[in-house]
Coordinates of C-alpha atoms in Angstrom, one line a residue:
X276 CA 90.0 94.7 -26.7
X277 CA 87.9 97.5 -28.3
X278 CA 88.1 99.6 -25.2
X279 CA 91.9 99.0 -25.0
X280 CA 92.5 100.5 -28.4
X281 CA 89.9 103.2 -28.6
X282 CA 92.3 106.0 -27.8
X283 CA 93.9 105.5 -31.3
X284 CA 91.2 107.9 -32.6
X285 CA 92.7 110.7 -30.6
X286 CA 95.8 110.9 -32.8
X287 CA 94.8 109.4 -36.1
X288 CA 92.2 112.2 -36.8
X289 CA 94.9 114.9 -36.3
X290 CA 96.8 116.2 -39.4
X291 CA 100.5 116.4 -39.1
X292 CA 101.6 120.0 -38.2
X293 CA 104.7 119.8 -40.3
X294 CA 105.1 120.5 -44.0
X295 CA 106.9 118.2 -46.4
X296 CA 110.1 120.2 -46.4
X297 CA 110.5 120.0 -42.6
X298 CA 109.5 116.3 -42.6
X299 CA 112.3 115.6 -45.1
X300 CA 114.8 117.6 -43.0
X301 CA 113.9 115.8 -39.8
X302 CA 114.0 112.5 -41.5
X303 CA 117.5 113.3 -42.8
X304 CA 118.7 114.0 -39.2
X305 CA 117.2 110.9 -37.9
X306 CA 118.7 108.9 -40.8
X307 CA 122.1 110.4 -40.0
X308 CA 121.8 109.3 -36.4
X309 CA 120.8 105.8 -37.5
X310 CA 123.7 105.6 -39.9
X311 CA 126.2 106.6 -37.2
X312 CA 124.6 104.1 -34.8
X313 CA 125.1 101.3 -37.3
X314 CA 128.6 102.5 -38.2
X315 CA 129.6 102.4 -34.5
X316 CA 127.8 99.0 -34.1
X317 CA 129.2 97.3 -37.2
X318 CA 132.7 98.6 -37.5
X319 CA 133.8 95.9 -35.1
X320 CA 132.9 93.1 -37.6
X321 CA 135.6 94.2 -40.2
X322 CA 138.0 94.5 -37.3
X323 CA 137.2 91.1 -35.9
X324 CA 140.3 89.2 -37.1
X325 CA 142.9 91.8 -35.9
X326 CA 141.0 92.2 -32.6
X327 CA 141.0 88.4 -32.3
X328 CA 144.7 88.2 -32.9
X329 CA 145.7 91.2 -30.8
X330 CA 143.6 90.3 -27.7
X331 CA 143.8 86.5 -28.1
X332 CA 140.1 85.8 -28.4
X333 CA 138.1 82.7 -29.4
X334 CA 135.2 82.9 -31.9
X335 CA 132.6 82.8 -29.2
X336 CA 134.2 85.9 -27.6
X337 CA 134.0 87.6 -31.0
X338 CA 130.3 86.6 -31.1
X339 CA 129.9 88.2 -27.7
X340 CA 131.5 91.5 -28.7
X341 CA 129.6 91.8 -32.0
X342 CA 126.2 90.6 -30.6
X343 CA 125.3 89.8 -27.0
X344 CA 127.4 92.4 -25.2
X345 CA 125.8 95.2 -27.2
X346 CA 122.3 93.6 -27.3
X347 CA 122.0 93.2 -23.5
X348 CA 121.8 96.9 -22.8
X349 CA 120.4 97.9 -26.2
X350 CA 117.3 95.7 -25.8
X351 CA 116.6 95.9 -22.0
X352 CA 117.0 99.6 -21.7
X353 CA 114.8 100.3 -24.7
X354 CA 111.6 99.9 -22.7
X355 CA 112.3 102.3 -19.8
X356 CA 113.7 104.9 -22.3
X357 CA 110.6 104.5 -24.4
X358 CA 108.4 105.2 -21.4
X359 CA 110.4 108.4 -20.9
X360 CA 109.8 109.2 -24.6
X361 CA 106.1 109.0 -24.2
X362 CA 106.3 112.0 -21.8
X363 CA 109.5 114.0 -22.4
X364 CA 111.4 115.4 -25.4
X365 CA 112.3 112.7 -27.8
X366 CA 114.8 114.9 -29.7
X367 CA 116.9 115.5 -26.6
X368 CA 116.7 111.8 -25.6
X369 CA 118.1 111.0 -29.0
X370 CA 120.8 113.6 -28.7
X371 CA 121.9 112.4 -25.2
X372 CA 121.9 108.8 -26.5
X373 CA 124.0 109.6 -29.5
X374 CA 126.7 111.4 -27.4
X375 CA 126.8 108.4 -25.1
X376 CA 127.2 105.7 -27.7
X377 CA 129.7 107.7 -29.6
X378 CA 131.9 108.2 -26.5
X379 CA 131.9 104.5 -25.8
X380 CA 132.8 103.7 -29.4
X381 CA 135.9 105.9 -28.9
X382 CA 136.7 104.0 -25.7
X383 CA 136.5 100.7 -27.6
X384 CA 139.7 101.7 -29.3
X385 CA 141.4 101.9 -25.9
X386 CA 140.6 98.4 -24.7
X387 CA 143.5 96.2 -23.8
X388 CA 141.7 93.1 -22.7
X389 CA 138.5 91.2 -23.5
X390 CA 136.6 92.5 -20.3
X391 CA 137.5 96.1 -21.2
X392 CA 136.3 95.6 -24.8
X393 CA 133.1 93.9 -23.5
X394 CA 132.3 96.8 -21.2
X395 CA 132.9 99.3 -24.0
X396 CA 130.6 97.5 -26.4
X397 CA 128.0 97.3 -23.6
X398 CA 128.2 101.0 -23.3
X399 CA 127.6 101.4 -27.0
X400 CA 124.4 99.4 -26.6
X401 CA 123.5 101.5 -23.6
X402 CA 123.6 104.6 -25.7
X403 CA 121.9 103.3 -28.8
X404 CA 119.0 102.0 -26.8
X405 CA 117.6 105.6 -26.8
X406 CA 117.6 106.1 -30.5
X407 CA 115.1 103.8 -32.3
X408 CA 112.1 104.0 -30.0
X409 CA 112.2 107.8 -30.1
X410 CA 112.9 107.9 -33.8
X411 CA 110.2 105.4 -34.8
X412 CA 107.5 107.3 -32.8
X413 CA 108.7 110.7 -34.1
X414 CA 108.5 109.5 -37.7
X415 CA 105.1 108.1 -37.1
X416 CA 104.0 111.4 -35.7
X417 CA 105.6 113.5 -38.5
X418 CA 104.3 111.4 -41.4
X419 CA 100.8 110.8 -42.8
X420 CA 99.8 107.2 -42.2
X421 CA 99.7 106.3 -45.9
X422 CA 103.4 107.1 -46.2
X423 CA 104.5 105.5 -42.9
X424 CA 106.1 102.3 -44.3
X425 CA 108.1 104.3 -46.9
X426 CA 109.2 106.8 -44.3
X427 CA 110.3 104.1 -41.8
X428 CA 112.0 102.2 -44.7
X429 CA 113.9 105.4 -45.5
X430 CA 115.0 105.7 -41.9
X431 CA 116.0 102.1 -42.1
X432 CA 118.5 103.0 -44.8
X433 CA 120.7 103.7 -41.8
X434 CA 121.3 99.9 -41.6
X435 CA 122.9 99.3 -45.0
X436 CA 124.5 102.8 -45.2
X437 CA 126.0 102.6 -41.7
X438 CA 127.2 99.0 -42.4
X439 CA 128.7 100.1 -45.7
X440 CA 130.6 103.0 -44.0
X441 CA 131.6 100.9 -41.1
X442 CA 133.1 98.2 -43.3
X443 CA 134.8 100.5 -45.8
X444 CA 136.1 103.0 -43.3
X445 CA 137.0 100.4 -40.7
X446 CA 138.9 98.3 -43.2
X447 CA 140.8 101.2 -44.8
X448 CA 141.7 102.9 -41.5
X449 CA 142.7 99.6 -39.9
X450 CA 145.0 98.9 -42.9
X451 CA 146.6 102.3 -42.6
X452 CA 146.6 103.1 -38.9
X453 CA 145.4 100.0 -37.0
X454 CA 142.1 98.8 -35.6
X455 CA 142.2 101.1 -32.6
X456 CA 142.2 104.3 -34.7
X457 CA 139.2 103.0 -36.6
X458 CA 137.1 103.1 -33.4
X459 CA 138.3 106.7 -32.8
X460 CA 137.2 107.9 -36.2
X461 CA 133.9 106.0 -36.0
X462 CA 132.9 107.6 -32.8
X463 CA 133.7 111.3 -33.4
X464 CA 130.9 112.4 -35.8
X465 CA 128.2 111.3 -33.4
X466 CA 129.3 113.8 -30.8
X467 CA 128.7 116.6 -33.4
X468 CA 125.4 115.3 -34.8
X469 CA 124.1 114.9 -31.2
X470 CA 124.0 118.7 -30.9
X471 CA 122.3 119.1 -34.3
X472 CA 119.6 116.6 -33.3
X473 CA 118.9 118.2 -29.9
X474 CA 118.5 121.8 -31.3
X475 CA 117.0 121.1 -34.7
X476 CA 114.5 118.3 -34.3
X477 CA 111.0 119.4 -33.1
X478 CA 108.9 117.6 -30.6
X479 CA 105.4 117.2 -32.3
X480 CA 103.6 117.4 -29.0
X481 CA 104.6 121.1 -28.6
X482 CA 102.9 121.9 -31.9
X483 CA 99.8 119.8 -31.3
X484 CA 98.8 121.0 -27.9
X485 CA 95.3 119.6 -27.9
X486 CA 96.6 116.2 -29.0
X487 CA 99.4 116.4 -26.4
X488 CA 96.9 117.0 -23.6
X489 CA 94.7 114.1 -24.7
X490 CA 97.7 111.8 -25.2
X491 CA 99.1 112.7 -21.7
X492 CA 95.7 111.9 -20.2
X493 CA 95.4 108.7 -22.3
X494 CA 99.0 107.5 -21.9
X495 CA 98.7 104.1 -20.2
X496 CA 101.0 102.7 -17.6
X497 CA 103.4 100.1 -18.9
X498 CA 101.2 97.2 -17.7
X499 CA 98.3 98.6 -19.8
X500 CA 100.6 99.0 -22.9
X501 CA 101.6 95.3 -22.4
X502 CA 97.9 94.4 -22.2
X503 CA 97.2 96.1 -25.5
X504 CA 100.0 94.4 -27.2
X505 CA 99.2 91.0 -25.6
X506 CA 96.0 91.0 -27.7
X507 CA 97.9 91.7 -30.9
X508 CA 99.3 88.4 -32.2
X509 CA 100.4 90.2 -35.4
X510 CA 102.9 92.3 -33.5
X511 CA 104.5 89.3 -31.8
X512 CA 104.6 87.1 -34.9
X513 CA 106.2 89.9 -37.0
X514 CA 108.7 90.6 -34.2
X515 CA 109.8 87.0 -33.9
X516 CA 110.0 86.5 -37.6
X517 CA 112.0 89.7 -38.0
X518 CA 114.2 88.5 -35.1
X519 CA 115.0 85.3 -37.0
X520 CA 115.8 87.2 -40.1
X521 CA 118.1 89.4 -38.0
X522 CA 119.5 86.2 -36.4
X523 CA 120.8 85.2 -39.8
X524 CA 121.8 88.7 -40.9
X525 CA 123.7 89.7 -37.8
X526 CA 125.1 86.3 -37.2
X527 CA 126.6 86.0 -40.6
X528 CA 127.5 89.7 -40.9
X529 CA 129.6 89.5 -37.7
X530 CA 131.8 86.8 -39.3
X531 CA 131.7 87.5 -43.0
X532 CA 135.1 89.3 -42.9
X533 CA 136.6 86.5 -40.9
X534 CA 135.2 83.9 -43.3
X535 CA 136.8 85.6 -46.3
X536 CA 140.1 86.1 -44.6
X537 CA 140.2 82.4 -43.4
X538 CA 138.9 80.7 -46.5
X539 CA 140.2 83.1 -49.2
X540 CA 143.1 84.9 -47.5
X541 CA 145.7 84.4 -50.3
X542 CA 143.3 85.3 -53.1
X543 CA 142.3 88.5 -51.2
X544 CA 145.9 89.6 -50.9
X545 CA 146.4 89.1 -54.7
X546 CA 143.1 91.0 -55.4
X547 CA 144.1 93.9 -53.1
X548 CA 147.7 94.3 -54.3
X549 CA 147.0 96.1 -57.6
X550 CA 145.0 98.8 -55.7
X551 CA 147.8 99.3 -53.1
X552 CA 145.6 97.8 -50.4
X553 CA 145.9 95.1 -47.8
X554 CA 143.3 92.3 -47.4
X555 CA 141.2 94.1 -44.7
X556 CA 141.0 97.3 -46.7
X557 CA 140.0 95.6 -49.9
X558 CA 137.5 93.3 -48.2
X559 CA 136.0 96.3 -46.3
X560 CA 135.5 98.1 -49.6
X561 CA 134.0 95.1 -51.4
X562 CA 131.7 94.0 -48.6
X563 CA 130.7 97.5 -47.8
X564 CA 130.0 98.8 -51.3
X565 CA 128.4 95.6 -52.7
X566 CA 126.4 94.7 -49.6
X567 CA 125.6 98.3 -48.6
X568 CA 124.3 99.3 -52.1
X569 CA 122.2 96.2 -52.3
X570 CA 120.9 96.7 -48.8
X571 CA 119.8 100.3 -49.7
X572 CA 117.9 98.9 -52.7
X573 CA 116.3 96.2 -50.6
X574 CA 115.3 98.6 -47.8
X575 CA 113.6 101.1 -50.2
X576 CA 111.9 98.3 -52.2
X577 CA 110.6 96.7 -49.0
X578 CA 108.9 99.9 -47.9
X579 CA 107.6 100.7 -51.4
X580 CA 106.3 97.2 -52.0
X581 CA 104.7 97.1 -48.6
X582 CA 102.9 100.4 -49.0
X583 CA 101.6 99.4 -52.5
X584 CA 100.5 95.9 -51.3
X585 CA 98.9 97.3 -48.1
X586 CA 96.7 99.7 -50.0
X587 CA 94.9 96.8 -51.5
X588 CA 95.3 94.3 -48.6
X589 CA 97.0 95.0 -45.3
X590 CA 98.3 91.5 -45.3
X591 CA 100.9 92.7 -47.8
X592 CA 103.0 93.8 -44.8
X593 CA 103.5 90.1 -44.0
X594 CA 103.6 88.7 -47.6
X595 CA 106.5 90.8 -48.8
X596 CA 109.0 89.7 -46.1
X597 CA 107.8 86.1 -46.2
X598 CA 108.5 85.8 -49.9
X599 CA 111.9 87.5 -49.5
X600 CA 113.0 85.1 -46.7
X601 CA 112.3 82.0 -48.9
X602 CA 114.0 83.4 -51.9
X603 CA 117.1 84.4 -50.0
X604 CA 118.0 80.9 -48.7
X605 CA 119.8 79.4 -51.8
X606 CA 122.1 82.3 -52.2
X607 CA 123.7 81.7 -48.7
X608 CA 124.8 78.2 -49.7
X609 CA 126.6 79.4 -52.8
X610 CA 128.3 82.3 -51.1
X611 CA 129.9 80.1 -48.6
X612 CA 130.8 77.2 -50.8
X613 CA 131.9 78.7 -54.1
X614 CA 135.7 78.6 -54.7
X615 CA 136.2 82.0 -56.2
X616 CA 136.1 84.9 -53.6
X617 CA 135.0 87.5 -56.1
X618 CA 132.1 85.4 -57.2
X619 CA 131.2 84.9 -53.5
X620 CA 131.4 88.7 -52.9
X621 CA 129.1 89.4 -55.9
X622 CA 126.6 86.8 -54.7
X623 CA 126.2 88.8 -51.4
X624 CA 124.0 91.2 -53.4
X625 CA 121.1 88.7 -53.3
X626 CA 120.7 88.2 -49.6
X627 CA 121.6 91.8 -49.0
X628 CA 118.6 92.9 -51.0
X629 CA 116.2 90.2 -49.9
X630 CA 117.4 90.3 -46.2
X631 CA 116.5 94.0 -45.9
X632 CA 113.0 93.9 -47.5
X633 CA 111.4 93.3 -44.1
X634 CA 112.5 96.6 -42.4
X635 CA 109.7 98.9 -43.7
X636 CA 106.8 96.4 -43.4
X637 CA 107.7 95.2 -39.9
X638 CA 108.4 98.7 -38.4
X639 CA 105.2 100.0 -40.0
X640 CA 103.2 97.2 -38.6
X641 CA 104.5 97.8 -35.1
X642 CA 103.5 101.5 -35.3
X643 CA 100.1 100.7 -36.8
X644 CA 98.8 98.1 -34.3
X645 CA 98.8 100.4 -31.3
X646 CA 97.4 103.8 -30.4
X647 CA 99.7 106.8 -31.0
X648 CA 100.4 107.3 -27.3
X649 CA 102.1 103.8 -27.0
X650 CA 104.1 103.9 -30.3
X651 CA 107.5 104.4 -28.6
X652 CA 106.7 101.6 -26.2
X653 CA 105.7 99.4 -29.1
X654 CA 108.9 100.2 -31.0
X655 CA 111.0 99.4 -27.9
X656 CA 109.2 96.0 -27.4
X657 CA 109.7 95.2 -31.1
X658 CA 113.4 96.0 -30.8
X659 CA 113.6 94.0 -27.6
X660 CA 112.4 90.9 -29.2
X661 CA 114.1 91.5 -32.6
X662 CA 117.5 92.3 -31.1
X663 CA 117.6 89.7 -28.4
X664 CA 116.9 87.0 -31.0
X665 CA 118.9 88.5 -33.8
X666 CA 121.7 90.7 -32.5
X667 CA 122.0 89.0 -29.1
X668 CA 122.0 85.4 -30.2
X669 CA 122.9 85.4 -33.9
X670 CA 126.6 86.2 -33.7
X671 CA 127.0 84.2 -30.5
X672 CA 125.3 81.1 -32.1
X673 CA 127.5 81.4 -35.2
X674 CA 130.6 81.7 -33.0
X675 CA 129.7 78.8 -30.7
X676 CA 128.8 76.5 -33.7
X677 CA 132.0 77.5 -35.5
X678 CA 134.1 76.6 -32.4
X679 CA 132.2 73.3 -32.0
X680 CA 132.6 72.3 -35.6
X681 CA 136.3 73.3 -35.6
X682 CA 137.2 71.3 -32.5
X683 CA 134.7 68.6 -31.7
X684 CA 133.8 68.2 -35.4
X685 CA 137.4 68.2 -36.4
X686 CA 136.9 70.6 -39.3
X687 CA 139.4 73.3 -38.3
X688 CA 138.8 77.0 -37.9
X689 CA 138.2 77.8 -41.5
X690 CA 135.8 74.9 -42.4
X691 CA 134.1 75.1 -39.1
X692 CA 133.2 78.7 -39.8
X693 CA 132.1 78.0 -43.3
X694 CA 129.5 75.3 -42.3
X695 CA 128.4 77.3 -39.3
X696 CA 127.4 80.1 -41.7
X697 CA 125.6 77.6 -44.1
X698 CA 123.6 75.9 -41.3
X699 CA 122.6 79.3 -39.8
X700 CA 121.0 80.4 -43.0
X701 CA 118.2 77.8 -42.7
X702 CA 116.6 79.9 -40.0
X703 CA 115.2 82.1 -42.8
X704 CA 112.7 79.3 -43.6
X705 CA 111.3 79.5 -40.0
X706 CA 111.1 83.2 -40.4
X707 CA 109.1 82.9 -43.6
X708 CA 106.6 80.5 -42.0
X709 CA 106.0 82.9 -39.1
X710 CA 105.6 85.9 -41.4
X711 CA 103.0 83.9 -43.3
X712 CA 101.1 83.2 -40.1
X713 CA 100.9 86.9 -39.3
X714 CA 98.7 87.3 -42.4
X715 CA 95.8 85.7 -40.5
X716 CA 95.5 88.5 -37.9
X717 CA 97.0 91.5 -39.7
X718 CA 93.7 93.1 -40.8
X719 CA 92.0 92.6 -37.4
X720 CA 95.0 94.0 -35.4
X721 CA 95.7 97.3 -37.3
X722 CA 94.2 100.4 -35.7
X723 CA 95.8 103.1 -37.8

């Protein structure tokens, strides 16, 4: 394995050619792209109940729309796009991807049947497949290695911010103008930012000509990249553990709005009335602001804690998310069983913080166990595993279990969903155990 990872020295000896001001500017653009990708991805969750009623869907179909339909293209196309990113302009790949996913988000608002909505959500996944592998590898190239976890955690703020905006904007616009208009508004900004990204982001290879030449010569075929990662158990353990955390997060996130509307519908209407809002608008504001703000805190803390811990012991990249996964579990039970909806909403702060601590450590690990010339491929493989487990299966699992408990279990739609959410949360314990296992090989597997 020494020979397989030797090319890492080619890049890690090179100083970044960009000053701090440009790095901050580029990171802001990439963060903006990630915010919009999550806005377009997550807006469907606050619209789930009106879409279900309008199109006559079952919970498993909602699970398909919010998870597997998107994840199929998002995960499988990430690898071929990452291979292109190893050789061609990453900024323009990001720009083209953004324009594509934004266009399909707009088309989601035109769907009249389940198959039409399914195709539109697949198209969003098709477009978003080009964002993360390119962005992760760009950030790793832009940023000194000692700040990598923090930089990737900052980029990962797109998850809570985009989710916040999707819930708030989606709920308010759906209340005022209907769920279809919410998709139109969600998709439009990406078409503008795509141009900004294409023209303003710089490809580091153009400014590091000696490095670019050596990386082009060293860039392995896909089989060789797989061979490098095959000998990195840390990568796979972190990817699977993160996938299980995402399984819980995406699975419950897809149905949180539906849960509150089914279990606390009358109380929500009373809470919303003094503000001149309907239930969807109030719920979108509450879930978005509470969960989004907490997610921002958790994402930043995760990157910060991991960078501090890893300076003393690289195993800190695994310890931080393992501890967070264990601590998050009890809060899920109370959220879904407490009688008062406002108490339940405030309790979402806890898993929103703890459930986002893993972003920085996991993404930094994936970029640090491989040579620079395979970073985009490593990011794509990480996202393939993470999102097939989390985004692809999480919402579908919650929907199928909800339907089964509601019908075969005789609990009804509301209670079936409640206990589906509670049972799903126990996957965090499996994630914690796998994160802990990654400690054993972390130091050996890091190359940069």
